[in-house]
Tab-separated table of C-alpha atoms in Angstrom:
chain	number	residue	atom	x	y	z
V	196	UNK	CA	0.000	0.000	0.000
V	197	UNK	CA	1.606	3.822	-1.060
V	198	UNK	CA	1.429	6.677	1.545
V	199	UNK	CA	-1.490	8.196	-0.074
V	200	UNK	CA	-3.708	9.846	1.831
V	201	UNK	CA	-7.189	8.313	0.825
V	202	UNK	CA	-11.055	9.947	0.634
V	203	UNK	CA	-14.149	8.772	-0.404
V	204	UNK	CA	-17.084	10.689	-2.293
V	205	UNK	CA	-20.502	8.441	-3.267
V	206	UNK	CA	-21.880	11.215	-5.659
V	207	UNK	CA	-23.347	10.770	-8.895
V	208	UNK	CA	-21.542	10.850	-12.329
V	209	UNK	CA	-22.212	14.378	-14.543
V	210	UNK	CA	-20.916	13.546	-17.869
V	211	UNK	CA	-19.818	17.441	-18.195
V	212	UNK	CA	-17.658	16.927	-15.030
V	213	UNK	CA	-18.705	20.187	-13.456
V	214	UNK	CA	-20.551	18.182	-10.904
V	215	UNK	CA	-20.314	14.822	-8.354
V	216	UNK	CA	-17.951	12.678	-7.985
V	217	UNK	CA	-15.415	13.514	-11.174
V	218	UNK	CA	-15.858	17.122	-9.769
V	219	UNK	CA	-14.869	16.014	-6.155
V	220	UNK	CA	-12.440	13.831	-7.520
V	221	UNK	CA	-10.553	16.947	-8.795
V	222	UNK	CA	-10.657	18.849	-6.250
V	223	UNK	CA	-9.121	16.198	-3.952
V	224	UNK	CA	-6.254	15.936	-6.427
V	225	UNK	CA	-5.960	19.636	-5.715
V	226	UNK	CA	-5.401	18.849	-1.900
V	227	UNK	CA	-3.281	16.401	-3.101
V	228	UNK	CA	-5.397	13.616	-1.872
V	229	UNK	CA	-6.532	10.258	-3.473
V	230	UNK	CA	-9.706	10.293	-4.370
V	231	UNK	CA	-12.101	6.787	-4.177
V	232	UNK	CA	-15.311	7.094	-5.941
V	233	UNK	CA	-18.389	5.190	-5.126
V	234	UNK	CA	-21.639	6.190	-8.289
V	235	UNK	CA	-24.851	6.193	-6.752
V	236	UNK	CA	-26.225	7.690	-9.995
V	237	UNK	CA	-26.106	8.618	-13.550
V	238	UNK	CA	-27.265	12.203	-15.326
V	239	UNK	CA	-28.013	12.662	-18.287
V	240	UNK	CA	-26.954	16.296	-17.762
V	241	UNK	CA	-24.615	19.467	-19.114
V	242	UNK	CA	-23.662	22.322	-17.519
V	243	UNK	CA	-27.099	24.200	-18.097
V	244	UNK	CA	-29.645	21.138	-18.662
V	245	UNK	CA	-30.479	18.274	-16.673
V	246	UNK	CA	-32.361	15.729	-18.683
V	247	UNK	CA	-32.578	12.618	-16.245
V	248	UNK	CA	-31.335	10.609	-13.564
V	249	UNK	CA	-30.318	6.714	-13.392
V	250	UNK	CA	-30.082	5.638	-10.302
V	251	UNK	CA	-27.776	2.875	-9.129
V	252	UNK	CA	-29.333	0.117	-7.036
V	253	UNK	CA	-28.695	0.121	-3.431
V	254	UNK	CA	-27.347	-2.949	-3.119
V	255	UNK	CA	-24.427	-2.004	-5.932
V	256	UNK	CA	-23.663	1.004	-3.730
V	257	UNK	CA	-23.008	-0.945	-1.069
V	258	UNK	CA	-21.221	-3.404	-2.965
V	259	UNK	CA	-18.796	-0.892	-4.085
V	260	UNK	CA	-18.342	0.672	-1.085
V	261	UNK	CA	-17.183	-2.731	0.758
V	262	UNK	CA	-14.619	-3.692	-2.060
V	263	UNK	CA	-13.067	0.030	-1.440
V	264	UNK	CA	-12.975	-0.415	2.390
V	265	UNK	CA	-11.560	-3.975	2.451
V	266	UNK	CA	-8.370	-2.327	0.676
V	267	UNK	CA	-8.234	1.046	1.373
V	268	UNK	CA	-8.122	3.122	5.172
V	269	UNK	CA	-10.913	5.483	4.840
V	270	UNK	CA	-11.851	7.995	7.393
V	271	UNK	CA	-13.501	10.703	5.406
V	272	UNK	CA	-16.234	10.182	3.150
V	273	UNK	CA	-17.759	13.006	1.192
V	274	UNK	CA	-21.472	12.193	-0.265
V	275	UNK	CA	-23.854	13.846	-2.478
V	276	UNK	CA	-26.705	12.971	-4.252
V	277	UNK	CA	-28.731	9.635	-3.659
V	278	UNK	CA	-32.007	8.478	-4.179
V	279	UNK	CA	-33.935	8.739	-1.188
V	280	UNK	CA	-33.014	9.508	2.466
V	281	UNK	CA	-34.324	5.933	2.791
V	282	UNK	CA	-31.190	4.668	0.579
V	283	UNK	CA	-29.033	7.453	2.489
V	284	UNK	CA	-30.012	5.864	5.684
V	285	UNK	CA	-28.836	2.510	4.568
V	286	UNK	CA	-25.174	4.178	3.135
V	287	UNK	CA	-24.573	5.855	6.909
V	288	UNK	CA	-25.366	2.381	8.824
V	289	UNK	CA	-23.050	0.741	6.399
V	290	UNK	CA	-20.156	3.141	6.636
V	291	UNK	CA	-20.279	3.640	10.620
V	292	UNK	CA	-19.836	-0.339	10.248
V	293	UNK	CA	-17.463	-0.719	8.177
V	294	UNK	CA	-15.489	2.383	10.628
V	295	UNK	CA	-17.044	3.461	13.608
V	296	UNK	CA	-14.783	6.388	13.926
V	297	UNK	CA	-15.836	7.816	10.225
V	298	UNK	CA	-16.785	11.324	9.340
V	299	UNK	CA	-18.990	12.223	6.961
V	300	UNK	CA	-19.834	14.944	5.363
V	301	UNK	CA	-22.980	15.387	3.400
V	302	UNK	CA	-23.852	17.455	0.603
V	303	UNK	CA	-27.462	17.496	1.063
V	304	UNK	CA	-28.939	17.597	-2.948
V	305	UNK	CA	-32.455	18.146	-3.222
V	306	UNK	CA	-32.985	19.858	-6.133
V	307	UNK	CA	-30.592	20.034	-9.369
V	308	UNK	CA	-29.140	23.746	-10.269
V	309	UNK	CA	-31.433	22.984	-13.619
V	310	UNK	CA	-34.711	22.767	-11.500
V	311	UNK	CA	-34.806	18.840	-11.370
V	312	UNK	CA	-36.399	17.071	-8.573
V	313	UNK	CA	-34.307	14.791	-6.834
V	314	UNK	CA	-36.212	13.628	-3.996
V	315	UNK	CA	-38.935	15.267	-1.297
V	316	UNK	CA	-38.270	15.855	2.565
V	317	UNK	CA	-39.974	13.214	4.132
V	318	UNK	CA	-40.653	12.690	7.963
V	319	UNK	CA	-38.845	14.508	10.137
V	320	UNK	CA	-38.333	11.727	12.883
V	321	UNK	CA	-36.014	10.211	9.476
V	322	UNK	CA	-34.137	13.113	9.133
V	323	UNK	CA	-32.924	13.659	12.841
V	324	UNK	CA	-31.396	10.063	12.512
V	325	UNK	CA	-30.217	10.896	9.494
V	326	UNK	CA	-27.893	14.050	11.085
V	327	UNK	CA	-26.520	12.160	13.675
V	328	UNK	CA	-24.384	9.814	11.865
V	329	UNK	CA	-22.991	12.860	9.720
V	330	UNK	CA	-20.309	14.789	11.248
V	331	UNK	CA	-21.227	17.952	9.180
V	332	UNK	CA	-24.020	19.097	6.426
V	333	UNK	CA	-23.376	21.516	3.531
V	334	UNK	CA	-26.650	22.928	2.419
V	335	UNK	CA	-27.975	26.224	0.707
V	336	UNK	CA	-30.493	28.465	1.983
V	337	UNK	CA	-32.818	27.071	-0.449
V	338	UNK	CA	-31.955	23.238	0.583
V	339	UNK	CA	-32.122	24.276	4.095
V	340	UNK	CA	-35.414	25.787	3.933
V	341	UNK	CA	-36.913	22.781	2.754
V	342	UNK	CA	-35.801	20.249	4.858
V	343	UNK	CA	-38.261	20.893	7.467
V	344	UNK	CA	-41.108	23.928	5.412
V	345	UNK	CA	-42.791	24.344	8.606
V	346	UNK	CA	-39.808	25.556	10.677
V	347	UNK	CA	-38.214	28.942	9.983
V	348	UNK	CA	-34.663	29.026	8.925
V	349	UNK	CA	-33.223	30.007	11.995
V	350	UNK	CA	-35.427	27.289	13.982
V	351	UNK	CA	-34.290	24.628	11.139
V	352	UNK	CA	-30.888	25.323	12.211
V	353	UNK	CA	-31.370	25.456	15.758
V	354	UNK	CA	-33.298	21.759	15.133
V	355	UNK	CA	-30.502	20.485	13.403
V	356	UNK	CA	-27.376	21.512	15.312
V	357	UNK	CA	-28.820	18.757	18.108
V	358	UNK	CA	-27.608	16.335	16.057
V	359	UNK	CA	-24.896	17.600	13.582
V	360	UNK	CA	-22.789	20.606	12.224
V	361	UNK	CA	-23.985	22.806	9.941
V	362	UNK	CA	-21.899	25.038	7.128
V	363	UNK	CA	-24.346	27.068	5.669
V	364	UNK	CA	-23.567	27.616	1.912
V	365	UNK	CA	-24.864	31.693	1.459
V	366	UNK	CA	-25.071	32.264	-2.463
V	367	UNK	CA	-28.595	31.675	-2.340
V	368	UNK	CA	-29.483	33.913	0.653
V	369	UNK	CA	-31.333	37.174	-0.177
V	370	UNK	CA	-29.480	39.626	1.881
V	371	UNK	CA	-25.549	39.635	2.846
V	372	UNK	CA	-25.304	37.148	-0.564
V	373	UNK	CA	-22.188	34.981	-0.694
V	374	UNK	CA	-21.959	34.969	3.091
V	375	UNK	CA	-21.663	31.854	4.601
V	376	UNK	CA	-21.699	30.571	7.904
V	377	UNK	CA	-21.048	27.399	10.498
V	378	UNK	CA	-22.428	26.093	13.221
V	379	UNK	CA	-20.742	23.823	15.534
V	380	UNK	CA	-20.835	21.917	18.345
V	381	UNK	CA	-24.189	22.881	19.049
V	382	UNK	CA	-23.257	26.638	19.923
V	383	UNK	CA	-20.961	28.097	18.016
V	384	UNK	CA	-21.661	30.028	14.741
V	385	UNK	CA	-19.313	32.021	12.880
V	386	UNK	CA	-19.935	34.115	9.774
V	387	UNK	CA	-17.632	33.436	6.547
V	388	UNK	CA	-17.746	36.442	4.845
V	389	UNK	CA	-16.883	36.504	0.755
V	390	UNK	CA	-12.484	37.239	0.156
V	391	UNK	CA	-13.641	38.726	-3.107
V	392	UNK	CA	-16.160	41.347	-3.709
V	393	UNK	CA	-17.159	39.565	-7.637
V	394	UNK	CA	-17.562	35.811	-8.542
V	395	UNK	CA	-18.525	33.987	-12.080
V	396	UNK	CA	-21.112	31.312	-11.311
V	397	UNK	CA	-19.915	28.101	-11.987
V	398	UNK	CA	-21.901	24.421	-12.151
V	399	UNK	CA	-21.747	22.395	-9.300
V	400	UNK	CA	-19.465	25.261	-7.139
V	401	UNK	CA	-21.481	23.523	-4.382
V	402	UNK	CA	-19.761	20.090	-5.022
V	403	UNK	CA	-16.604	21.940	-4.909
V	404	UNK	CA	-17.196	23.448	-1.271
V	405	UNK	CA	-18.059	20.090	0.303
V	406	UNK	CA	-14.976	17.920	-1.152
V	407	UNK	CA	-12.828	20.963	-0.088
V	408	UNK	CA	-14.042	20.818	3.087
V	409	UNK	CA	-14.129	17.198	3.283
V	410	UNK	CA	-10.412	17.049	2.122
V	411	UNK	CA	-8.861	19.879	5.069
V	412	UNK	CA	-10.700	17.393	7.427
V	413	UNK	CA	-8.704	14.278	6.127
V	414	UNK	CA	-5.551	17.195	6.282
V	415	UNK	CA	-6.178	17.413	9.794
V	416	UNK	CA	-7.461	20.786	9.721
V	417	UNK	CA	-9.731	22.413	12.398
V	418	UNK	CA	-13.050	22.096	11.828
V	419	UNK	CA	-13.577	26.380	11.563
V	420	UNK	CA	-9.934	26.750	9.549
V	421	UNK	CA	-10.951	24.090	6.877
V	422	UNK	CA	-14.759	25.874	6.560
V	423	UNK	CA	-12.624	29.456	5.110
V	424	UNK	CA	-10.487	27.385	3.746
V	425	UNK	CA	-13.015	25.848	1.942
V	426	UNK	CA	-14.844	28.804	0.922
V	427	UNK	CA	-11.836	30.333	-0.065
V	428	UNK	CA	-10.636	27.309	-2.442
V	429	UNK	CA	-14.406	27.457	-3.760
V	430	UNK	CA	-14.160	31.241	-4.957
V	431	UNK	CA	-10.743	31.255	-6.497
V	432	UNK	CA	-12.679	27.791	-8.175
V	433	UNK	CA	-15.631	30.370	-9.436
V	434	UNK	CA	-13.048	32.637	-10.564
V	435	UNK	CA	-11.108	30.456	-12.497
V	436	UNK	CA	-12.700	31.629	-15.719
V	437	UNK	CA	-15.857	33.152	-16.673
V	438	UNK	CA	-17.529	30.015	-18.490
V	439	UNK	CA	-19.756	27.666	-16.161
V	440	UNK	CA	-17.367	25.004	-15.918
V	441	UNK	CA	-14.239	26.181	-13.777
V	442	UNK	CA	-10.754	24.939	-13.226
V	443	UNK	CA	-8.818	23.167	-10.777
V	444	UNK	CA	-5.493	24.177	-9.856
V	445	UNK	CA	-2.701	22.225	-8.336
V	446	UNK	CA	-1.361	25.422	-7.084
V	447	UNK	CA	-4.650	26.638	-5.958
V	448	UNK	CA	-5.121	24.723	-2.942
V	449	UNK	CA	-1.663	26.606	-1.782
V	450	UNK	CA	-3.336	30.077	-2.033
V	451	UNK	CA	-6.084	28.933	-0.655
V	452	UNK	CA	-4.460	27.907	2.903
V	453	UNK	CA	-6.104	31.533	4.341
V	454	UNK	CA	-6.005	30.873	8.312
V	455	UNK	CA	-4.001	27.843	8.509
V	456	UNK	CA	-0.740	27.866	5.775
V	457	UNK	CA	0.530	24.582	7.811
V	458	UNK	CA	-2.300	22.286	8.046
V	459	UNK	CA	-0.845	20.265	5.292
């Protein structure tokens, strides 16, 4: 076995790249990370239209998820879109098997950038369970707001820092827009304000966030240092260009090391 440092994303393929796990894949090769991929679906998708989704049965999910830990030492495993909450349920109980000391971090994906449906909230009793076995959640304001539509944002979050940690994603938000903020250890919350005052949108910049993040935790970083580091890998990611499908740099992650340059 090499001395790679190894992380997992279960994310579903985008044949443009911008998106799931070829996305994440790049930007752990930016962290200089290895990269394991597990496909929990296929889209029939481009940067600006989403067509369809193929979903992989559950049972090859898990299949490919045992093969991977039977040879590889996996603490960190990023996930993004699946099915149901249902089949995201059964992925959590199977990794906290397979290692009991594994974080997660999920990229809750309700709704494609495009407008498609992936799947509805359903009962809430579901969703607290679901929380707990994550170490941290990455939604939008729009993602957020929908997990539980009879709560008000700031009583979502309040509900759901019980169970988990929270990084708020803010380019949705109406007011202060691009600010984002965590919440941690079911008290803390600090504001991540924008490093740039301009950004080009980009597809699937919220892929990008969450395997950034994901990848300073396998680094070792500290949970608030690898949040702005994060963000701050995410908007020199939007500014890359001006299309909709950005660019990873090897050299990026280096610029990006804001708050802590030695966390690597």
């Amino acid at each position: 076995m090499s001395d790679n440092k190894y992380i997992l994303t279960i994310a579903g393929h985008d044949p443009s790249n911008g998106a799931g796990l070829t996305s994440d894949i790049k930007t752990f090769e930016a962290h200089g990370l290895y990269g394991l991929s597990v496909c929990t679906a296929v889209t029939i998708q481009n940067d600006i239209d989403f067509k369809q989704c193929v979903w992989t049965k559950v049972d090859v999910i898990i299949a490919q998820i045992e093969i991977l830990f039977e040879r590889f030492d996996i603490n960190i495993v990023k996930i993004g879109i699946v099915e149901s909450w249902k089949v995201l349920d059964h992925i959590l109980k199977k990794l906290h098997l397979l290692n009991s000391d594994v974080k997660i971090v999920l990229d809750p994906i309700i709704k494609a950038s495009a407008g498609f449906d992936f799947h509805e909230t359903e009962n809430q009793s579901l969703l607290d369970n679901l929380w707990k076995q994550c170490f941290i959640i990455t939604p939008n304001y729009d993602e957020i707001q929908s997990l539980y539509p009879n709560l008000t944002i700031e009583n979502t979050i309040e509900h759901i820092s019980k169970f988990t940690n929270i990084y708020l994603k803010g380019g949705h938000r109406t007011y202060k827009k691009g600010w984002d903020a965590l919440y941690h250890s079911g008290i803390v919350m600090i504001n991540i304000p924008p490093n740039t005052d301009k950004v080009y949108e980009k597809h699937g910049s919220g892929c990008v966030l969450s395997a950034s993040l994901a990848s300073h935790l396998v680094l070792k970083t500290e949970l608030e240092d690898a949040a702005k580091n994060a963000k701050h890998y995410t908007e020199l990611f939007l500014n890359s260009n001006h299309g909709l499908l950005g660019k990873h740099s090897y050299n990026t992650i280096q610029h990006a090391q804001v708050t802590n340059p030695n966390s690597q």
